[in-house]
């Protein structure tokens, strides 16, 4: 298990390198607190270049033997990992809730999505199969095979502490690479539990490693010459930095950035269903997810009935500790982030938007945590900051538009394009929507357009930097090189 309580009784984390937990070379630590209660959970080291170098060395030394292990044997500990994740499913979900704040039900849903990727990676012998064609020329045959590249790393965000690491880790190692996980320093406990389960599953030492840290660790990963590829999830400015710096050092990079997701509601939609789905999309996970529907585009006559229903939905959201089964929305990750979201609410009011439901009173009513109530604006204009910038909190904006063409034009003008949805009973409208929008993840009568493990996950425009997205068959392409062999035997 990951170390050890300090003299004060607070757990102090380390790094997992070469099959064991070790102390950090850094003397800098950060507190990890429960965002619902303020209780100190642990202290995490802010590792740097020396810590990353140690993990890379362990991964590089483990790579030749692991790469030479047949795929059918590489997945045997993967099957064991899947079993262990099922056995510790609720432990992992509760850990996610304690350190992030989301409800236990939300945590369970996210853990399930992560486990789905482990399950899919168990099929790597089939997923890795190549192609062949004989007689491409006279007595010439051709085949293409997929081969791993070496050491990969993933830099993960705070909002899904267990799920996002499992977007990357299973595929990377199943393909024959070795791996370094850098979790968010705000939520390191779920990753530590994941690594303990990886260790119990029986993967050889050095195949999976973990380094805790902040920006210094990120830049050390991007700069290290022995890391072949990097996966990242976070804000768009940081995603662009990761993509540029990693590419400058010759790495493969998939950098999933931020979002400003638009949801279109047509007059012919089932309004009760649409309002419920829009509210869950905006306020689920306290709005801290890249698939949150933060702007609803109400088309024509849809505006008034939708407004009434969204007011009811927004006012009735029960805010509280995610451990309480009655809670529908937990706290934000930190007080600075909550204050940032509160600042956006003020900007919306100053810009002239109608603040229909104000979540700010919850801040004073629940001072022990980082709480903010569901917030709903109507009569928002496209040029307002609350309509343009990623807020990453429980703030929903409604823009009224005359028709579907106007809604699509607003979306196409925005620099981000992660996910989007339409609510309609008209197949022509649904097809026009999916055909013309830029976002790569599209929902039709679905509030959160989250692809399953066997489909690719990632946005477009400023929401994604790279060529190959997360999970699905894209993961196999990212973690392998396709080698083509042309043969003639005379």
Short mmCIF file of C-alpha atoms in Angstrom, two decimals:
data_model
loop_
_atom_site.label_atom_id
_atom_site.label_comp_id
_atom_site.label_asym_id
_atom_site.label_seq_id
_atom_site.Cartn_x
_atom_site.Cartn_y
_atom_site.Cartn_z
CA UNK A 1 0.00 0.00 0.00
CA UNK A 2 1.03 3.59 -0.54
CA UNK A 3 2.78 5.03 2.55
CA UNK A 4 2.24 5.90 5.64
CA UNK A 5 0.95 8.33 8.18
CA UNK A 6 3.15 11.20 9.35
CA UNK A 7 3.67 12.20 12.97
CA UNK A 8 0.49 14.27 12.74
CA UNK A 9 -1.50 11.24 11.61
CA UNK A 10 -2.03 12.60 8.11
CA UNK A 11 -1.21 10.26 5.25
CA UNK A 12 1.82 11.36 3.23
CA UNK A 13 1.97 10.13 -0.34
CA UNK A 14 4.99 9.19 -2.39
CA UNK A 15 5.72 8.02 -5.92
CA UNK A 16 5.35 4.50 -7.30
CA UNK A 17 8.51 3.61 -9.21
CA UNK A 18 9.86 0.24 -10.26
CA UNK A 19 7.20 -1.74 -8.43
CA UNK A 20 7.34 0.00 -5.05
CA UNK A 21 6.30 3.19 -3.28
CA UNK A 22 9.20 5.56 -2.65
CA UNK A 23 9.67 8.96 -1.05
CA UNK A 24 9.83 11.99 -3.27
CA UNK A 25 13.10 13.73 -3.96
CA UNK A 26 11.17 16.98 -3.61
CA UNK A 27 10.69 18.60 -0.21
CA UNK A 28 7.61 20.49 -1.38
CA UNK A 29 4.17 19.14 -0.44
CA UNK A 30 0.55 20.17 -0.98
CA UNK A 31 -2.45 19.46 1.25
CA UNK A 32 -5.28 17.32 -0.09
CA UNK A 33 -8.60 18.23 1.53
CA UNK A 34 -12.17 17.02 1.32
CA UNK A 35 -13.93 19.83 -0.62
CA UNK A 36 -17.22 19.19 1.19
CA UNK A 37 -15.85 19.37 4.74
CA UNK A 38 -12.41 20.96 4.56
CA UNK A 39 -10.94 17.96 6.39
CA UNK A 40 -7.28 17.29 5.58
CA UNK A 41 -7.02 13.91 3.85
CA UNK A 42 -3.35 13.64 2.89
CA UNK A 43 -0.22 15.49 1.82
CA UNK A 44 1.03 14.97 -1.73
CA UNK A 45 4.60 15.65 -2.91
CA UNK A 46 5.14 18.10 -5.73
CA UNK A 47 7.68 16.04 -7.59
CA UNK A 48 10.01 17.44 -10.21
CA UNK A 49 12.46 16.44 -12.90
CA UNK A 50 14.44 14.06 -10.67
CA UNK A 51 11.32 12.13 -9.71
CA UNK A 52 10.20 11.91 -13.34
CA UNK A 53 13.68 10.75 -14.38
CA UNK A 54 13.58 7.92 -11.83
CA UNK A 55 10.19 6.77 -13.12
CA UNK A 56 11.36 6.94 -16.74
CA UNK A 57 14.43 4.87 -15.91
CA UNK A 58 12.29 2.17 -14.28
CA UNK A 59 9.85 2.16 -17.21
CA UNK A 60 12.64 2.07 -19.78
CA UNK A 61 14.34 -0.87 -18.07
CA UNK A 62 11.05 -2.80 -17.86
CA UNK A 63 10.13 -2.16 -21.49
CA UNK A 64 12.20 -4.78 -23.43
CA UNK A 65 10.87 -7.77 -21.48
CA UNK A 66 7.32 -6.43 -21.42
CA UNK A 67 7.36 -5.63 -25.14
CA UNK A 68 8.54 -9.20 -25.83
CA UNK A 69 5.72 -10.69 -23.74
CA UNK A 70 3.06 -12.14 -26.07
CA UNK A 71 -0.16 -10.09 -26.06
CA UNK A 72 -2.18 -13.06 -24.80
CA UNK A 73 0.09 -13.18 -21.75
CA UNK A 74 0.19 -9.40 -21.30
CA UNK A 75 -3.57 -9.35 -20.73
CA UNK A 76 -3.58 -11.98 -18.00
CA UNK A 77 -2.83 -9.41 -15.27
CA UNK A 78 -5.29 -7.10 -17.05
CA UNK A 79 -8.07 -9.62 -16.42
CA UNK A 80 -6.95 -9.74 -12.79
CA UNK A 81 -7.02 -5.92 -12.63
CA UNK A 82 -10.58 -5.93 -13.96
CA UNK A 83 -11.56 -8.38 -11.20
CA UNK A 84 -9.86 -6.28 -8.51
CA UNK A 85 -11.54 -3.12 -9.74
CA UNK A 86 -14.91 -4.82 -9.45
CA UNK A 87 -14.10 -6.05 -5.94
CA UNK A 88 -12.96 -2.58 -4.83
CA UNK A 89 -15.52 -0.68 -6.91
CA UNK A 90 -17.25 1.05 -4.01
CA UNK A 91 -13.96 1.78 -2.23
CA UNK A 92 -12.73 3.54 -5.34
CA UNK A 93 -16.00 5.46 -5.81
CA UNK A 94 -15.96 6.66 -2.19
CA UNK A 95 -12.35 7.73 -2.56
CA UNK A 96 -13.30 9.77 -5.63
CA UNK A 97 -16.12 11.43 -3.68
CA UNK A 98 -13.94 12.20 -0.65
CA UNK A 99 -11.23 13.94 -2.62
CA UNK A 100 -13.25 15.46 -5.48
CA UNK A 101 -16.69 16.08 -3.95
CA UNK A 102 -19.01 14.60 -6.59
CA UNK A 103 -21.88 12.44 -5.40
CA UNK A 104 -21.24 8.77 -4.81
CA UNK A 105 -23.61 7.90 -7.66
CA UNK A 106 -21.66 10.18 -10.00
CA UNK A 107 -18.43 8.65 -8.76
CA UNK A 108 -19.74 5.14 -9.38
CA UNK A 109 -20.75 6.11 -12.90
CA UNK A 110 -17.30 7.48 -13.66
CA UNK A 111 -15.53 4.45 -12.18
CA UNK A 112 -17.71 2.19 -14.33
CA UNK A 113 -16.62 4.09 -17.45
CA UNK A 114 -13.01 3.55 -16.40
CA UNK A 115 -13.48 -0.16 -15.79
CA UNK A 116 -15.08 -0.44 -19.23
CA UNK A 117 -11.74 0.56 -20.73
CA UNK A 118 -9.88 -2.09 -18.73
CA UNK A 119 -12.36 -4.64 -19.98
CA UNK A 120 -11.87 -3.51 -23.57
CA UNK A 121 -8.08 -3.65 -23.23
CA UNK A 122 -8.42 -7.30 -22.22
CA UNK A 123 -9.20 -7.94 -25.90
CA UNK A 124 -5.85 -6.60 -27.07
CA UNK A 125 -4.80 -9.80 -28.93
CA UNK A 126 -7.63 -9.09 -31.37
CA UNK A 127 -7.32 -5.31 -31.30
CA UNK A 128 -3.60 -5.50 -32.18
CA UNK A 129 -4.05 -7.71 -35.21
CA UNK A 130 -2.53 -6.33 -38.39
CA UNK A 131 -3.21 -6.70 -42.11
CA UNK A 132 -1.76 -8.81 -44.89
CA UNK A 133 -2.09 -9.21 -48.64
CA UNK A 134 -0.18 -11.64 -50.80
CA UNK A 135 0.89 -10.93 -54.37
CA UNK A 136 0.92 -7.15 -54.13
CA UNK A 137 3.42 -7.62 -56.94
CA UNK A 138 4.89 -10.63 -58.74
CA UNK A 139 5.93 -12.99 -55.89
CA UNK A 140 5.71 -10.05 -53.46
CA UNK A 141 3.67 -10.16 -50.26
CA UNK A 142 2.90 -7.31 -47.85
CA UNK A 143 1.88 -7.22 -44.22
CA UNK A 144 1.37 -4.51 -41.63
CA UNK A 145 1.88 -5.18 -37.92
CA UNK A 146 1.41 -2.97 -34.86
CA UNK A 147 4.31 -2.60 -32.46
CA UNK A 148 4.69 -0.64 -29.20
CA UNK A 149 7.07 2.31 -29.00
CA UNK A 150 8.37 2.41 -25.41
CA UNK A 151 7.56 4.66 -22.47
CA UNK A 152 4.30 6.64 -22.45
CA UNK A 153 2.91 9.09 -19.87
CA UNK A 154 -0.50 10.51 -19.00
CA UNK A 155 -1.16 13.85 -17.31
CA UNK A 156 -4.63 13.68 -15.77
CA UNK A 157 -7.13 16.29 -14.47
CA UNK A 158 -8.87 16.70 -11.12
CA UNK A 159 -12.46 16.21 -12.23
CA UNK A 160 -12.39 12.43 -12.88
CA UNK A 161 -9.64 11.03 -10.63
CA UNK A 162 -10.22 7.35 -11.47
CA UNK A 163 -11.87 7.37 -14.89
CA UNK A 164 -9.41 9.45 -16.91
CA UNK A 165 -6.28 7.48 -15.91
CA UNK A 166 -8.13 4.38 -17.09
CA UNK A 167 -8.71 5.98 -20.48
CA UNK A 168 -4.97 5.60 -21.08
CA UNK A 169 -3.19 3.15 -18.76
CA UNK A 170 -4.90 -0.10 -19.90
CA UNK A 171 -4.34 0.48 -23.62
CA UNK A 172 -0.77 1.70 -23.25
CA UNK A 173 0.44 -1.34 -21.34
CA UNK A 174 -1.75 -3.87 -23.17
CA UNK A 175 -0.12 -2.71 -26.41
CA UNK A 176 3.29 -3.52 -24.90
CA UNK A 177 4.45 -0.09 -23.72
CA UNK A 178 5.40 0.90 -20.20
CA UNK A 179 3.64 3.77 -18.50
CA UNK A 180 3.93 6.74 -16.14
CA UNK A 181 0.82 8.27 -14.56
CA UNK A 182 0.86 11.87 -13.33
CA UNK A 183 -2.46 12.45 -11.51
CA UNK A 184 -3.73 15.86 -10.54
CA UNK A 185 -2.08 17.01 -7.34
CA UNK A 186 -5.57 18.01 -6.12
CA UNK A 187 -6.92 14.43 -6.24
CA UNK A 188 -4.06 11.91 -5.88
CA UNK A 189 -5.78 9.36 -3.64
CA UNK A 190 -7.86 7.61 -6.30
CA UNK A 191 -4.76 7.18 -8.46
CA UNK A 192 -2.86 5.76 -5.48
CA UNK A 193 -5.60 3.18 -4.95
CA UNK A 194 -5.56 2.33 -8.66
CA UNK A 195 -1.82 1.74 -8.50
CA UNK A 196 -2.20 -0.50 -5.47
CA UNK A 197 -4.65 -2.61 -7.48
CA UNK A 198 -2.29 -2.64 -10.48
CA UNK A 199 0.43 -3.94 -8.18
CA UNK A 200 -1.86 -6.67 -6.81
CA UNK A 201 -2.82 -7.67 -10.35
CA UNK A 202 0.73 -8.86 -10.97
CA UNK A 203 2.13 -6.53 -13.62
CA UNK A 204 5.94 -6.68 -13.65
CA UNK A 205 7.84 -3.98 -11.77
CA UNK A 206 8.36 -0.85 -13.85
CA UNK A 207 5.52 -1.49 -16.29
CA UNK A 208 3.30 1.02 -14.46
CA UNK A 209 4.71 3.94 -12.48
CA UNK A 210 3.26 7.03 -10.81
CA UNK A 211 4.76 10.45 -10.15
CA UNK A 212 2.88 13.05 -8.13
CA UNK A 213 3.48 16.70 -8.84
CA UNK A 214 2.42 19.93 -10.48
CA UNK A 215 3.75 21.95 -13.41
CA UNK A 216 7.39 21.01 -12.82
CA UNK A 217 6.52 17.33 -13.20
CA UNK A 218 4.41 18.07 -16.30
CA UNK A 219 7.22 19.93 -18.03
CA UNK A 220 9.73 17.25 -17.05
CA UNK A 221 7.48 14.65 -18.72
CA UNK A 222 7.18 16.78 -21.86
CA UNK A 223 10.93 17.34 -22.05
CA UNK A 224 12.26 13.87 -21.25
CA UNK A 225 13.76 12.30 -24.38
CA UNK A 226 12.84 8.72 -23.43
CA UNK A 227 9.09 9.36 -23.22
CA UNK A 228 7.61 8.56 -26.62
CA UNK A 229 4.10 9.87 -26.16
CA UNK A 230 1.94 11.89 -23.78
CA UNK A 231 -1.80 11.93 -23.12
CA UNK A 232 -3.37 14.96 -21.44
CA UNK A 233 -6.81 16.11 -20.28
CA UNK A 234 -7.39 19.63 -18.96
CA UNK A 235 -8.05 23.20 -19.99
CA UNK A 236 -7.42 24.32 -23.57
CA UNK A 237 -4.56 26.74 -22.75
CA UNK A 238 -2.69 23.98 -20.94
CA UNK A 239 -3.58 21.43 -23.63
CA UNK A 240 -2.02 23.71 -26.22
CA UNK A 241 1.10 24.07 -24.08
CA UNK A 242 1.35 20.30 -23.65
CA UNK A 243 0.84 19.70 -27.36
CA UNK A 244 3.37 22.30 -28.47
CA UNK A 245 6.08 21.44 -25.95
CA UNK A 246 5.66 17.70 -26.35
CA UNK A 247 5.72 17.92 -30.14
CA UNK A 248 8.83 20.09 -30.03
CA UNK A 249 10.52 17.19 -28.25
CA UNK A 250 9.42 14.67 -30.86
CA UNK A 251 6.60 13.05 -28.90
CA UNK A 252 3.21 11.82 -29.93
CA UNK A 253 0.65 13.95 -28.09
CA UNK A 254 -3.09 13.68 -27.59
CA UNK A 255 -4.20 16.73 -25.60
CA UNK A 256 -7.90 16.97 -24.74
CA UNK A 257 -8.78 20.56 -23.89
CA UNK A 258 -11.69 22.59 -22.59
CA UNK A 259 -15.21 23.14 -23.81
CA UNK A 260 -18.14 25.48 -24.17
CA UNK A 261 -20.84 22.98 -25.03
CA UNK A 262 -24.09 24.11 -26.63
CA UNK A 263 -27.39 22.29 -26.32
CA UNK A 264 -30.15 23.06 -28.84
CA UNK A 265 -33.79 22.62 -27.87
CA UNK A 266 -36.29 22.73 -30.72
CA UNK A 267 -39.97 23.70 -30.28
CA UNK A 268 -41.01 20.14 -31.17
CA UNK A 269 -38.88 18.57 -28.42
CA UNK A 270 -40.30 16.69 -25.47
CA UNK A 271 -39.87 19.62 -23.08
CA UNK A 272 -39.98 17.68 -19.82
CA UNK A 273 -37.28 15.30 -21.02
CA UNK A 274 -35.20 18.12 -22.54
CA UNK A 275 -35.28 20.27 -19.40
CA UNK A 276 -34.33 17.39 -17.13
CA UNK A 277 -31.47 16.34 -19.42
CA UNK A 278 -30.20 19.91 -19.87
CA UNK A 279 -30.18 20.53 -16.12
CA UNK A 280 -28.35 17.27 -15.41
CA UNK A 281 -25.85 18.09 -18.13
CA UNK A 282 -25.20 21.57 -16.70
CA UNK A 283 -25.22 20.76 -12.99
CA UNK A 284 -24.05 17.15 -12.81
CA UNK A 285 -20.55 16.83 -11.37
CA UNK A 286 -21.10 20.47 -10.25
CA UNK A 287 -20.47 21.47 -13.87
CA UNK A 288 -16.85 20.33 -13.58
CA UNK A 289 -16.71 18.22 -16.73
CA UNK A 290 -15.75 18.84 -20.32
CA UNK A 291 -19.10 17.44 -21.51
CA UNK A 292 -21.25 19.80 -19.44
CA UNK A 293 -23.96 21.56 -21.45
CA UNK A 294 -23.27 25.12 -20.35
CA UNK A 295 -25.29 27.06 -22.97
CA UNK A 296 -28.78 26.08 -24.07
CA UNK A 297 -29.92 27.53 -27.39
CA UNK A 298 -33.71 27.76 -27.18
CA UNK A 299 -35.18 27.87 -30.67
CA UNK A 300 -38.27 30.03 -31.20
CA UNK A 301 -41.30 28.91 -29.21
CA UNK A 302 -39.21 26.51 -27.13
CA UNK A 303 -37.89 29.36 -24.95
CA UNK A 304 -40.77 30.00 -22.53
CA UNK A 305 -41.76 26.40 -21.72
CA UNK A 306 -38.10 25.47 -21.43
CA UNK A 307 -37.39 28.44 -19.16
CA UNK A 308 -40.19 27.48 -16.77
CA UNK A 309 -38.96 23.92 -16.50
CA UNK A 310 -35.30 24.91 -16.09
CA UNK A 311 -36.23 27.29 -13.27
CA UNK A 312 -37.90 24.41 -11.45
CA UNK A 313 -34.98 22.07 -12.13
CA UNK A 314 -32.39 24.64 -10.99
CA UNK A 315 -34.19 25.60 -7.79
CA UNK A 316 -34.72 22.01 -6.73
CA UNK A 317 -31.11 20.79 -6.98
CA UNK A 318 -30.07 19.54 -3.54
CA UNK A 319 -26.53 20.66 -2.75
CA UNK A 320 -24.45 18.90 -0.10
CA UNK A 321 -21.76 16.38 0.79
CA UNK A 322 -21.45 13.83 -1.99
CA UNK A 323 -21.44 11.05 0.60
CA UNK A 324 -25.06 11.88 1.51
CA UNK A 325 -27.36 9.79 -0.73
CA UNK A 326 -29.85 12.69 -0.82
CA UNK A 327 -27.29 15.04 -2.38
CA UNK A 328 -27.71 15.80 -6.08
CA UNK A 329 -24.75 18.18 -6.48
CA UNK A 330 -21.56 18.24 -4.47
CA UNK A 331 -19.01 21.02 -3.92
CA UNK A 332 -16.51 22.47 -6.34
CA UNK A 333 -12.94 21.27 -6.11
CA UNK A 334 -11.49 24.23 -4.17
CA UNK A 335 -12.40 27.61 -2.73
CA UNK A 336 -10.30 29.49 -5.33
CA UNK A 337 -12.14 27.69 -8.11
CA UNK A 338 -15.51 28.32 -6.47
CA UNK A 339 -14.65 32.01 -6.16
CA UNK A 340 -13.70 32.06 -9.84
CA UNK A 341 -17.12 30.64 -10.77
CA UNK A 342 -18.84 33.13 -8.47
CA UNK A 343 -16.93 35.86 -10.29
CA UNK A 344 -18.42 34.71 -13.59
CA UNK A 345 -21.91 35.01 -12.13
CA UNK A 346 -21.13 38.62 -11.26
CA UNK A 347 -19.86 39.23 -14.79
CA UNK A 348 -23.10 37.89 -16.21
CA UNK A 349 -25.15 40.24 -14.07
CA UNK A 350 -22.95 43.20 -15.02
CA UNK A 351 -23.31 42.35 -18.71
CA UNK A 352 -27.09 42.52 -18.48
CA UNK A 353 -28.08 38.85 -18.52
CA UNK A 354 -31.15 37.97 -16.43
CA UNK A 355 -30.08 36.00 -13.35
CA UNK A 356 -33.16 33.83 -12.92
CA UNK A 357 -31.78 31.41 -10.32
CA UNK A 358 -28.84 32.58 -8.20
CA UNK A 359 -26.68 29.90 -6.58
CA UNK A 360 -24.47 32.32 -4.64
CA UNK A 361 -26.46 32.32 -1.36
CA UNK A 362 -25.37 28.71 -0.87
CA UNK A 363 -21.78 29.95 -0.37
CA UNK A 364 -22.74 31.65 2.91
CA UNK A 365 -25.23 28.98 3.91
CA UNK A 366 -22.64 26.16 3.65
CA UNK A 367 -19.30 27.75 4.61
CA UNK A 368 -17.62 24.51 5.64
CA UNK A 369 -17.11 23.42 2.04
CA UNK A 370 -16.67 24.75 -1.48
CA UNK A 371 -20.37 24.82 -2.27
CA UNK A 372 -22.27 26.81 -4.87
CA UNK A 373 -25.88 26.38 -5.90
CA UNK A 374 -27.24 25.77 -9.38
CA UNK A 375 -27.31 29.05 -11.32
CA UNK A 376 -29.46 29.84 -14.35
CA UNK A 377 -29.23 32.89 -16.66
CA UNK A 378 -31.78 33.80 -19.34
CA UNK A 379 -31.54 36.41 -22.11
CA UNK A 380 -27.82 35.85 -22.49
CA UNK A 381 -26.14 37.39 -25.53
CA UNK A 382 -23.45 35.56 -27.48
CA UNK A 383 -20.77 38.22 -26.89
CA UNK A 384 -21.02 37.98 -23.07
CA UNK A 385 -18.16 36.33 -21.21
CA UNK A 386 -20.50 33.82 -19.60
CA UNK A 387 -21.51 32.69 -23.10
CA UNK A 388 -17.98 32.56 -24.48
CA UNK A 389 -15.63 31.33 -21.75
CA UNK A 390 -15.45 27.95 -20.03
CA UNK A 391 -16.76 28.48 -16.50
CA UNK A 392 -16.41 24.87 -15.29
CA UNK A 393 -19.09 25.22 -12.66
CA UNK A 394 -22.87 24.88 -12.20
CA UNK A 395 -23.83 27.87 -14.34
CA UNK A 396 -26.33 27.44 -17.20
CA UNK A 397 -26.93 30.17 -19.80
CA UNK A 398 -29.91 30.37 -22.14
CA UNK A 399 -29.65 32.15 -25.48
CA UNK A 400 -32.83 32.62 -27.50
CA UNK A 401 -32.49 32.06 -31.25
CA UNK A 402 -35.05 32.24 -34.08
CA UNK A 403 -34.23 28.99 -35.85
CA UNK A 404 -31.87 26.04 -36.12
CA UNK A 405 -29.62 27.79 -38.65
CA UNK A 406 -28.99 30.60 -36.16
CA UNK A 407 -28.17 28.08 -33.44
CA UNK A 408 -25.68 26.26 -35.65
CA UNK A 409 -24.09 29.57 -36.67
CA UNK A 410 -23.44 30.45 -33.02
CA UNK A 411 -21.77 27.10 -32.43
CA UNK A 412 -19.64 27.28 -35.54
CA UNK A 413 -18.41 30.75 -34.57
CA UNK A 414 -17.10 29.55 -31.21
CA UNK A 415 -13.41 28.54 -30.99
CA UNK A 416 -14.16 25.44 -28.90
CA UNK A 417 -16.06 22.39 -30.15
CA UNK A 418 -16.06 19.48 -27.76
CA UNK A 419 -19.60 18.11 -27.43
CA UNK A 420 -23.09 19.25 -28.36
CA UNK A 421 -26.65 17.95 -28.29
CA UNK A 422 -30.02 18.61 -29.88
CA UNK A 423 -33.47 17.84 -28.51
CA UNK A 424 -36.03 17.31 -31.22
CA UNK A 425 -38.61 14.85 -32.54
CA UNK A 426 -37.82 15.85 -36.14
CA UNK A 427 -35.37 13.60 -37.99
CA UNK A 428 -34.62 16.29 -40.58
CA UNK A 429 -33.54 18.70 -37.85
CA UNK A 430 -31.41 16.03 -36.19
CA UNK A 431 -29.63 15.22 -39.46
CA UNK A 432 -29.09 18.89 -40.32
CA UNK A 433 -27.60 19.38 -36.86
CA UNK A 434 -25.19 16.44 -36.91
CA UNK A 435 -24.16 17.24 -40.49
CA UNK A 436 -23.25 20.89 -39.83
CA UNK A 437 -21.89 21.25 -36.30
CA UNK A 438 -18.13 21.16 -35.61
CA UNK A 439 -18.11 19.25 -32.33
CA UNK A 440 -16.87 15.67 -32.48
CA UNK A 441 -19.22 14.25 -29.84
CA UNK A 442 -22.89 14.75 -30.67
CA UNK A 443 -26.03 13.81 -28.79
CA UNK A 444 -29.54 13.52 -30.20
CA UNK A 445 -32.00 13.72 -27.29
CA UNK A 446 -29.00 12.94 -25.06
CA UNK A 447 -27.81 15.48 -22.49
CA UNK A 448 -24.23 14.24 -22.08
CA UNK A 449 -22.78 12.85 -25.30
CA UNK A 450 -20.12 10.63 -23.70
CA UNK A 451 -18.78 7.91 -26.05
CA UNK A 452 -18.38 4.41 -24.67
CA UNK A 453 -14.97 2.75 -24.41
CA UNK A 454 -15.13 1.25 -27.91
CA UNK A 455 -15.63 4.66 -29.59
CA UNK A 456 -13.13 7.57 -29.70
CA UNK A 457 -13.40 10.38 -27.15
CA UNK A 458 -12.22 13.90 -27.98
CA UNK A 459 -13.30 17.24 -29.38
CA UNK A 460 -12.42 19.49 -32.30
CA UNK A 461 -11.02 22.98 -32.95
CA UNK A 462 -9.61 24.44 -29.70
CA UNK A 463 -10.95 21.54 -27.64
CA UNK A 464 -8.43 19.03 -28.96
CA UNK A 465 -4.76 19.15 -29.95
CA UNK A 466 -3.43 16.13 -31.79
CA UNK A 467 -4.47 13.60 -34.37
CA UNK A 468 -5.55 10.54 -32.41
CA UNK A 469 -8.18 10.67 -29.68
CA UNK A 470 -8.76 8.73 -26.48
CA UNK A 471 -9.98 5.12 -26.27
CA UNK A 472 -11.79 3.32 -29.07
CA UNK A 473 -9.56 2.14 -31.91
CA UNK A 474 -7.80 5.52 -31.74
CA UNK A 475 -6.08 4.31 -28.56
CA UNK A 476 -4.55 1.36 -30.38
CA UNK A 477 -3.26 3.68 -33.09
CA UNK A 478 -1.79 6.12 -30.56
CA UNK A 479 0.05 3.49 -28.55
CA UNK A 480 1.53 1.57 -31.49
CA UNK A 481 3.44 2.14 -34.70
CA UNK A 482 2.18 0.39 -37.81
CA UNK A 483 5.15 -1.30 -39.45
CA UNK A 484 4.76 -2.40 -43.06
CA UNK A 485 6.84 -5.35 -44.32
CA UNK A 486 7.15 -6.06 -48.06
CA UNK A 487 8.68 -9.45 -48.88
CA UNK A 488 9.95 -11.28 -51.96
CA UNK A 489 11.43 -14.77 -51.66
CA UNK A 490 13.21 -15.90 -54.82
#
